[in-house]
């Protein structure tokens, strides 16, 4: 690239020859004077290239010149080595030919779209599942809390015919050692007479032991053991009567007393929770 400076008297502050071309609505006012230099292929007799004329000199015959008032006059060779951006490397081979109908590559493109959509869906579902799992697990009880969620009770400490109350997960827990008479009485109850029908054998694992939560199903009061019209549990707050199996027999309570999960490691021990 060659830069030349021209002096035009009073217009010299506004007219100069540089390596940059600026468009101008004016034609060339006078021939351009070039500083002598080596290997400058420029014929002053030829019309310089300006905005209104495309018949000026080209890089093949010499540098092109543009002159304007209050602008720049450029003398330069065009950059013929500049590559036009080509995105063929990013295009599928099926669509490179501009003369080829897109219908011919429809199947392959559709397969790719379905595959990409399916893969994105699988990744999205897995990410959502992981997010939900992590969120739910963060709200779960910690190991020390879970360790306190179980209670072990020695059954030998509870006399026959008596009920003992324990605290489990912040709630009263009733453990009743039933007599043979109570077992026979509860098994003989007609289920059609019950508000919440449940057979006695469906509420106990061992007929001698009844384990229920001491929370009235009406408004959450704590019933009294070995009381009421049926000899089981009685809630004095609103008058709900339960039998020795913890089933509602009289009063406003809609459901039987809740039976928690428990198991017997041996005949003398029960683990609740």
CSV table of C-alpha atoms in Angstrom, one decimal:
chain,number,residue,atom,x,y,z
A,1,UNK,CA,0.0,0.0,0.0
A,2,UNK,CA,1.4,3.5,-1.0
A,3,UNK,CA,0.4,6.7,0.8
A,4,UNK,CA,1.0,10.0,-1.0
A,5,UNK,CA,0.4,13.6,0.1
A,6,UNK,CA,-0.6,16.4,-2.2
A,7,UNK,CA,-0.4,20.1,-1.5
A,8,UNK,CA,-3.2,22.1,-3.1
A,9,UNK,CA,-2.6,25.6,-1.6
A,10,UNK,CA,-5.5,26.9,0.3
A,11,UNK,CA,-7.3,23.6,0.0
A,12,UNK,CA,-4.4,21.6,1.4
A,13,UNK,CA,-5.9,21.3,4.9
A,14,UNK,CA,-9.0,19.7,3.3
A,15,UNK,CA,-7.4,17.7,0.5
A,16,UNK,CA,-4.9,15.0,1.1
A,17,UNK,CA,-3.9,11.6,-0.3
A,18,UNK,CA,-4.1,8.8,2.2
A,19,UNK,CA,-4.4,5.0,2.2
A,20,UNK,CA,-8.1,5.1,3.0
A,21,UNK,CA,-11.0,5.9,0.7
A,22,UNK,CA,-13.9,8.0,1.8
A,23,UNK,CA,-17.0,8.3,-0.4
A,24,UNK,CA,-17.8,11.9,-1.6
A,25,UNK,CA,-20.5,13.4,-3.9
A,26,UNK,CA,-18.0,15.6,-5.7
A,27,UNK,CA,-16.0,14.8,-8.8
A,28,UNK,CA,-12.3,15.3,-9.0
A,29,UNK,CA,-11.5,19.1,-9.1
A,30,UNK,CA,-8.0,19.0,-10.6
A,31,UNK,CA,-5.3,16.5,-11.5
A,32,UNK,CA,-3.6,15.0,-8.5
A,33,UNK,CA,0.1,15.6,-8.0
A,34,UNK,CA,2.0,12.6,-6.8
A,35,UNK,CA,5.3,12.6,-5.0
A,36,UNK,CA,8.0,10.7,-6.9
A,37,UNK,CA,8.4,7.2,-5.6
A,38,UNK,CA,9.7,3.9,-6.7
A,39,UNK,CA,7.4,1.5,-8.6
A,40,UNK,CA,4.3,3.7,-8.7
A,41,UNK,CA,2.3,2.6,-11.6
A,42,UNK,CA,0.0,5.6,-12.2
A,43,UNK,CA,-0.8,7.3,-15.4
A,44,UNK,CA,-1.9,11.0,-14.7
A,45,UNK,CA,-3.8,11.1,-18.1
A,46,UNK,CA,-6.3,8.5,-16.9
A,47,UNK,CA,-9.3,9.5,-14.9
A,48,UNK,CA,-8.9,8.7,-11.2
A,49,UNK,CA,-11.5,6.5,-9.7
A,50,UNK,CA,-14.1,8.5,-7.7
A,51,UNK,CA,-17.7,8.0,-6.5
A,52,UNK,CA,-19.2,9.2,-9.8
A,53,UNK,CA,-16.8,7.3,-12.0
A,54,UNK,CA,-15.9,3.6,-12.1
A,55,UNK,CA,-13.5,4.0,-15.1
A,56,UNK,CA,-10.4,4.9,-13.0
A,57,UNK,CA,-7.3,2.9,-12.7
A,58,UNK,CA,-7.4,-0.5,-11.0
A,59,UNK,CA,-4.8,-2.5,-9.2
A,60,UNK,CA,-4.0,-4.4,-12.3
A,61,UNK,CA,-2.9,-1.2,-14.1
A,62,UNK,CA,-2.0,1.0,-11.2
A,63,UNK,CA,-3.3,2.5,-7.9
A,64,UNK,CA,-6.8,4.0,-7.8
A,65,UNK,CA,-7.2,7.6,-6.7
A,66,UNK,CA,-10.2,9.4,-5.2
A,67,UNK,CA,-10.2,13.2,-4.6
A,68,UNK,CA,-12.8,15.3,-2.7
A,69,UNK,CA,-13.1,18.5,-0.8
A,70,UNK,CA,-12.9,18.3,3.0
A,71,UNK,CA,-12.2,14.6,2.6
A,72,UNK,CA,-9.4,12.1,2.0
A,73,UNK,CA,-7.8,11.3,-1.3
A,74,UNK,CA,-6.7,7.7,-1.3
A,75,UNK,CA,-4.1,6.0,-3.4
A,76,UNK,CA,-4.1,2.3,-2.8
A,77,UNK,CA,-4.2,-1.1,-4.3
A,78,UNK,CA,-7.4,-3.2,-3.7
A,79,UNK,CA,-7.0,-6.2,-1.5
A,80,UNK,CA,-7.8,-9.0,-3.8
A,81,UNK,CA,-6.5,-11.6,-1.3
A,82,UNK,CA,-9.4,-11.1,1.1
A,83,UNK,CA,-11.5,-14.2,1.4
A,84,UNK,CA,-15.2,-13.9,1.4
A,85,UNK,CA,-16.7,-15.6,4.5
A,86,UNK,CA,-17.6,-19.2,3.7
A,87,UNK,CA,-19.8,-21.2,6.0
A,88,UNK,CA,-19.7,-24.5,4.1
A,89,UNK,CA,-17.7,-26.1,6.8
A,90,UNK,CA,-20.7,-25.7,9.1
A,91,UNK,CA,-23.4,-26.9,6.6
A,92,UNK,CA,-24.5,-30.4,6.0
A,93,UNK,CA,-23.3,-32.0,2.8
A,94,UNK,CA,-26.9,-32.5,1.6
A,95,UNK,CA,-27.5,-28.8,1.3
A,96,UNK,CA,-24.3,-27.5,-0.1
A,97,UNK,CA,-25.5,-27.7,-3.7
A,98,UNK,CA,-27.7,-24.6,-4.4
A,99,UNK,CA,-29.2,-26.3,-7.5
A,100,UNK,CA,-30.4,-29.3,-5.5
A,101,UNK,CA,-33.9,-29.4,-4.2
A,102,UNK,CA,-34.3,-29.4,-0.4
A,103,UNK,CA,-36.9,-32.1,-0.8
A,104,UNK,CA,-34.2,-34.6,-1.6
A,105,UNK,CA,-32.5,-34.1,1.8
A,106,UNK,CA,-35.8,-33.8,3.7
A,107,UNK,CA,-35.5,-37.3,5.2
A,108,UNK,CA,-32.0,-36.9,6.5
A,109,UNK,CA,-32.6,-33.5,7.9
A,110,UNK,CA,-35.8,-34.6,9.6
A,111,UNK,CA,-34.0,-37.6,11.1
A,112,UNK,CA,-31.3,-35.3,12.5
A,113,UNK,CA,-33.9,-32.9,13.9
A,114,UNK,CA,-35.8,-35.8,15.6
A,115,UNK,CA,-32.5,-37.1,17.0
A,116,UNK,CA,-31.5,-33.8,18.4
A,117,UNK,CA,-34.9,-33.1,19.9
A,118,UNK,CA,-35.0,-36.6,21.5
A,119,UNK,CA,-31.5,-36.2,23.0
A,120,UNK,CA,-32.4,-32.7,24.3
A,121,UNK,CA,-35.6,-34.1,25.9
A,122,UNK,CA,-33.8,-36.9,27.6
A,123,UNK,CA,-31.1,-34.6,29.0
A,124,UNK,CA,-33.8,-32.1,30.1
A,125,UNK,CA,-35.8,-34.8,31.9
A,126,UNK,CA,-32.8,-36.2,33.6
A,127,UNK,CA,-31.7,-32.8,34.7
A,128,UNK,CA,-35.2,-32.0,36.1
A,129,UNK,CA,-35.3,-35.4,37.9
A,130,UNK,CA,-31.9,-34.7,39.5
A,131,UNK,CA,-33.0,-31.3,40.5
A,132,UNK,CA,-36.2,-32.5,42.1
A,133,UNK,CA,-34.4,-35.4,43.8
A,134,UNK,CA,-31.8,-33.1,45.3
A,135,UNK,CA,-34.5,-30.6,46.4
A,136,UNK,CA,-36.6,-33.3,48.1
A,137,UNK,CA,-33.6,-34.9,49.7
A,138,UNK,CA,-32.5,-31.6,51.1
A,139,UNK,CA,-35.9,-31.3,52.9
A,140,UNK,CA,-35.7,-34.9,54.3
A,141,UNK,CA,-34.8,-35.6,57.9
A,142,UNK,CA,-31.2,-35.9,58.7
A,143,UNK,CA,-29.6,-39.1,60.1
A,144,UNK,CA,-29.7,-37.9,63.7
A,145,UNK,CA,-33.4,-37.1,63.4
A,146,UNK,CA,-34.2,-40.4,61.8
A,147,UNK,CA,-32.3,-42.2,64.7
A,148,UNK,CA,-34.8,-40.6,67.1
A,149,UNK,CA,-37.8,-41.6,65.0
A,150,UNK,CA,-37.8,-45.0,66.4
A,151,UNK,CA,-38.6,-46.1,69.9
A,152,UNK,CA,-37.9,-49.5,71.5
A,153,UNK,CA,-40.3,-50.6,74.2
A,154,UNK,CA,-39.8,-53.5,76.7
A,155,UNK,CA,-43.2,-55.3,76.8
A,156,UNK,CA,-42.4,-57.0,80.1
A,157,UNK,CA,-42.9,-53.7,81.9
A,158,UNK,CA,-46.5,-53.5,81.0
A,159,UNK,CA,-48.9,-55.6,83.1
A,160,UNK,CA,-51.8,-57.5,81.6
A,161,UNK,CA,-54.9,-55.4,81.2
A,162,UNK,CA,-53.0,-52.1,81.5
A,163,UNK,CA,-52.0,-49.4,79.1
A,164,UNK,CA,-48.8,-47.4,79.1
A,165,UNK,CA,-48.2,-44.1,77.3
A,166,UNK,CA,-44.9,-43.2,75.6
A,167,UNK,CA,-43.7,-40.2,73.7
A,168,UNK,CA,-42.9,-40.9,70.0
A,169,UNK,CA,-42.2,-38.2,67.5
A,170,UNK,CA,-43.8,-35.6,69.7
A,171,UNK,CA,-47.0,-37.6,70.0
A,172,UNK,CA,-48.4,-39.9,72.8
A,173,UNK,CA,-48.2,-43.6,72.0
A,174,UNK,CA,-50.5,-46.0,73.6
A,175,UNK,CA,-49.3,-49.6,74.2
A,176,UNK,CA,-52.0,-51.8,75.7
A,177,UNK,CA,-51.5,-55.3,77.1
A,178,UNK,CA,-54.9,-56.9,76.5
A,179,UNK,CA,-56.5,-59.8,78.4
A,180,UNK,CA,-58.0,-62.8,76.8
A,181,UNK,CA,-61.5,-61.5,77.6
A,182,UNK,CA,-60.7,-58.2,75.8
A,183,UNK,CA,-59.4,-60.1,72.8
A,184,UNK,CA,-62.5,-62.2,72.5
A,185,UNK,CA,-64.8,-59.2,72.9
A,186,UNK,CA,-63.1,-57.2,70.2
A,187,UNK,CA,-63.1,-60.1,67.8
A,188,UNK,CA,-66.8,-60.6,68.2
A,189,UNK,CA,-67.7,-57.0,67.3
A,190,UNK,CA,-70.1,-56.8,64.3
A,191,UNK,CA,-68.3,-54.7,61.6
A,192,UNK,CA,-71.6,-53.4,60.3
A,193,UNK,CA,-72.0,-51.5,63.6
A,194,UNK,CA,-68.7,-49.6,63.2
A,195,UNK,CA,-68.4,-46.1,61.8
A,196,UNK,CA,-64.9,-46.9,60.4
A,197,UNK,CA,-65.1,-50.7,59.8
A,198,UNK,CA,-61.9,-52.6,60.7
A,199,UNK,CA,-61.5,-56.1,62.0
A,200,UNK,CA,-59.4,-56.4,65.2
A,201,UNK,CA,-57.0,-58.8,63.5
A,202,UNK,CA,-56.3,-56.1,60.8
A,203,UNK,CA,-55.2,-53.6,63.5
A,204,UNK,CA,-52.8,-55.8,65.6
A,205,UNK,CA,-49.9,-58.1,64.8
A,206,UNK,CA,-50.0,-59.8,68.1
A,207,UNK,CA,-53.6,-60.1,69.6
A,208,UNK,CA,-52.2,-59.4,73.1
A,209,UNK,CA,-50.8,-56.0,72.2
A,210,UNK,CA,-52.6,-53.0,70.8
A,211,UNK,CA,-50.3,-50.1,69.7
A,212,UNK,CA,-52.0,-46.9,68.6
A,213,UNK,CA,-51.4,-43.2,68.6
A,214,UNK,CA,-53.0,-41.4,71.5
A,215,UNK,CA,-54.5,-38.6,69.3
A,216,UNK,CA,-58.2,-38.3,68.9
A,217,UNK,CA,-59.3,-38.3,65.2
A,218,UNK,CA,-61.8,-35.6,65.9
A,219,UNK,CA,-59.8,-32.5,66.9
A,220,UNK,CA,-56.5,-34.0,68.0
A,221,UNK,CA,-57.1,-34.3,71.7
A,222,UNK,CA,-55.5,-37.0,73.9
A,223,UNK,CA,-57.9,-39.7,75.0
A,224,UNK,CA,-57.9,-41.3,78.4
A,225,UNK,CA,-56.9,-45.0,78.5
A,226,UNK,CA,-59.1,-47.7,80.2
A,227,UNK,CA,-62.1,-45.4,80.1
A,228,UNK,CA,-65.3,-44.8,78.2
A,229,UNK,CA,-68.4,-46.9,77.5
A,230,UNK,CA,-66.4,-49.7,75.7
A,231,UNK,CA,-63.5,-50.0,78.1
A,232,UNK,CA,-60.9,-48.8,75.7
A,233,UNK,CA,-60.2,-45.0,75.3
A,234,UNK,CA,-62.3,-42.0,76.0
A,235,UNK,CA,-61.8,-38.4,74.8
A,236,UNK,CA,-63.4,-36.1,77.4
A,237,UNK,CA,-63.1,-33.0,75.2
A,238,UNK,CA,-66.0,-33.9,72.9
A,239,UNK,CA,-67.1,-37.4,74.1
A,240,UNK,CA,-65.5,-39.8,71.7
A,241,UNK,CA,-65.5,-43.4,72.8
A,242,UNK,CA,-63.1,-46.0,71.5
A,243,UNK,CA,-63.0,-49.8,72.2
A,244,UNK,CA,-59.9,-51.8,73.3
A,245,UNK,CA,-58.9,-52.1,69.7
A,246,UNK,CA,-58.8,-48.3,69.2
A,247,UNK,CA,-61.9,-48.3,67.0
A,248,UNK,CA,-64.4,-45.4,67.3
A,249,UNK,CA,-67.7,-46.6,68.7
A,250,UNK,CA,-69.5,-43.5,69.9
A,251,UNK,CA,-69.0,-39.7,69.6
A,252,UNK,CA,-68.0,-37.2,66.9
A,253,UNK,CA,-64.7,-38.8,65.9
A,254,UNK,CA,-64.9,-40.0,62.3
A,255,UNK,CA,-62.0,-42.5,62.2
A,256,UNK,CA,-60.3,-45.1,64.4
A,257,UNK,CA,-57.1,-44.3,66.3
A,258,UNK,CA,-54.1,-44.5,64.0
A,259,UNK,CA,-51.9,-47.6,64.1
A,260,UNK,CA,-48.2,-46.7,63.5
A,261,UNK,CA,-45.7,-49.0,61.9
A,262,UNK,CA,-44.1,-51.4,64.4
A,263,UNK,CA,-42.4,-54.8,64.5
A,264,UNK,CA,-41.5,-57.3,67.1
A,265,UNK,CA,-37.7,-58.2,67.2
A,266,UNK,CA,-38.6,-60.8,69.9
A,267,UNK,CA,-41.5,-61.7,72.1
A,268,UNK,CA,-40.6,-59.1,74.8
A,269,UNK,CA,-39.7,-56.1,72.6
A,270,UNK,CA,-41.4,-53.9,70.1
A,271,UNK,CA,-39.8,-51.3,67.9
A,272,UNK,CA,-42.2,-48.5,66.7
A,273,UNK,CA,-41.2,-46.5,63.7
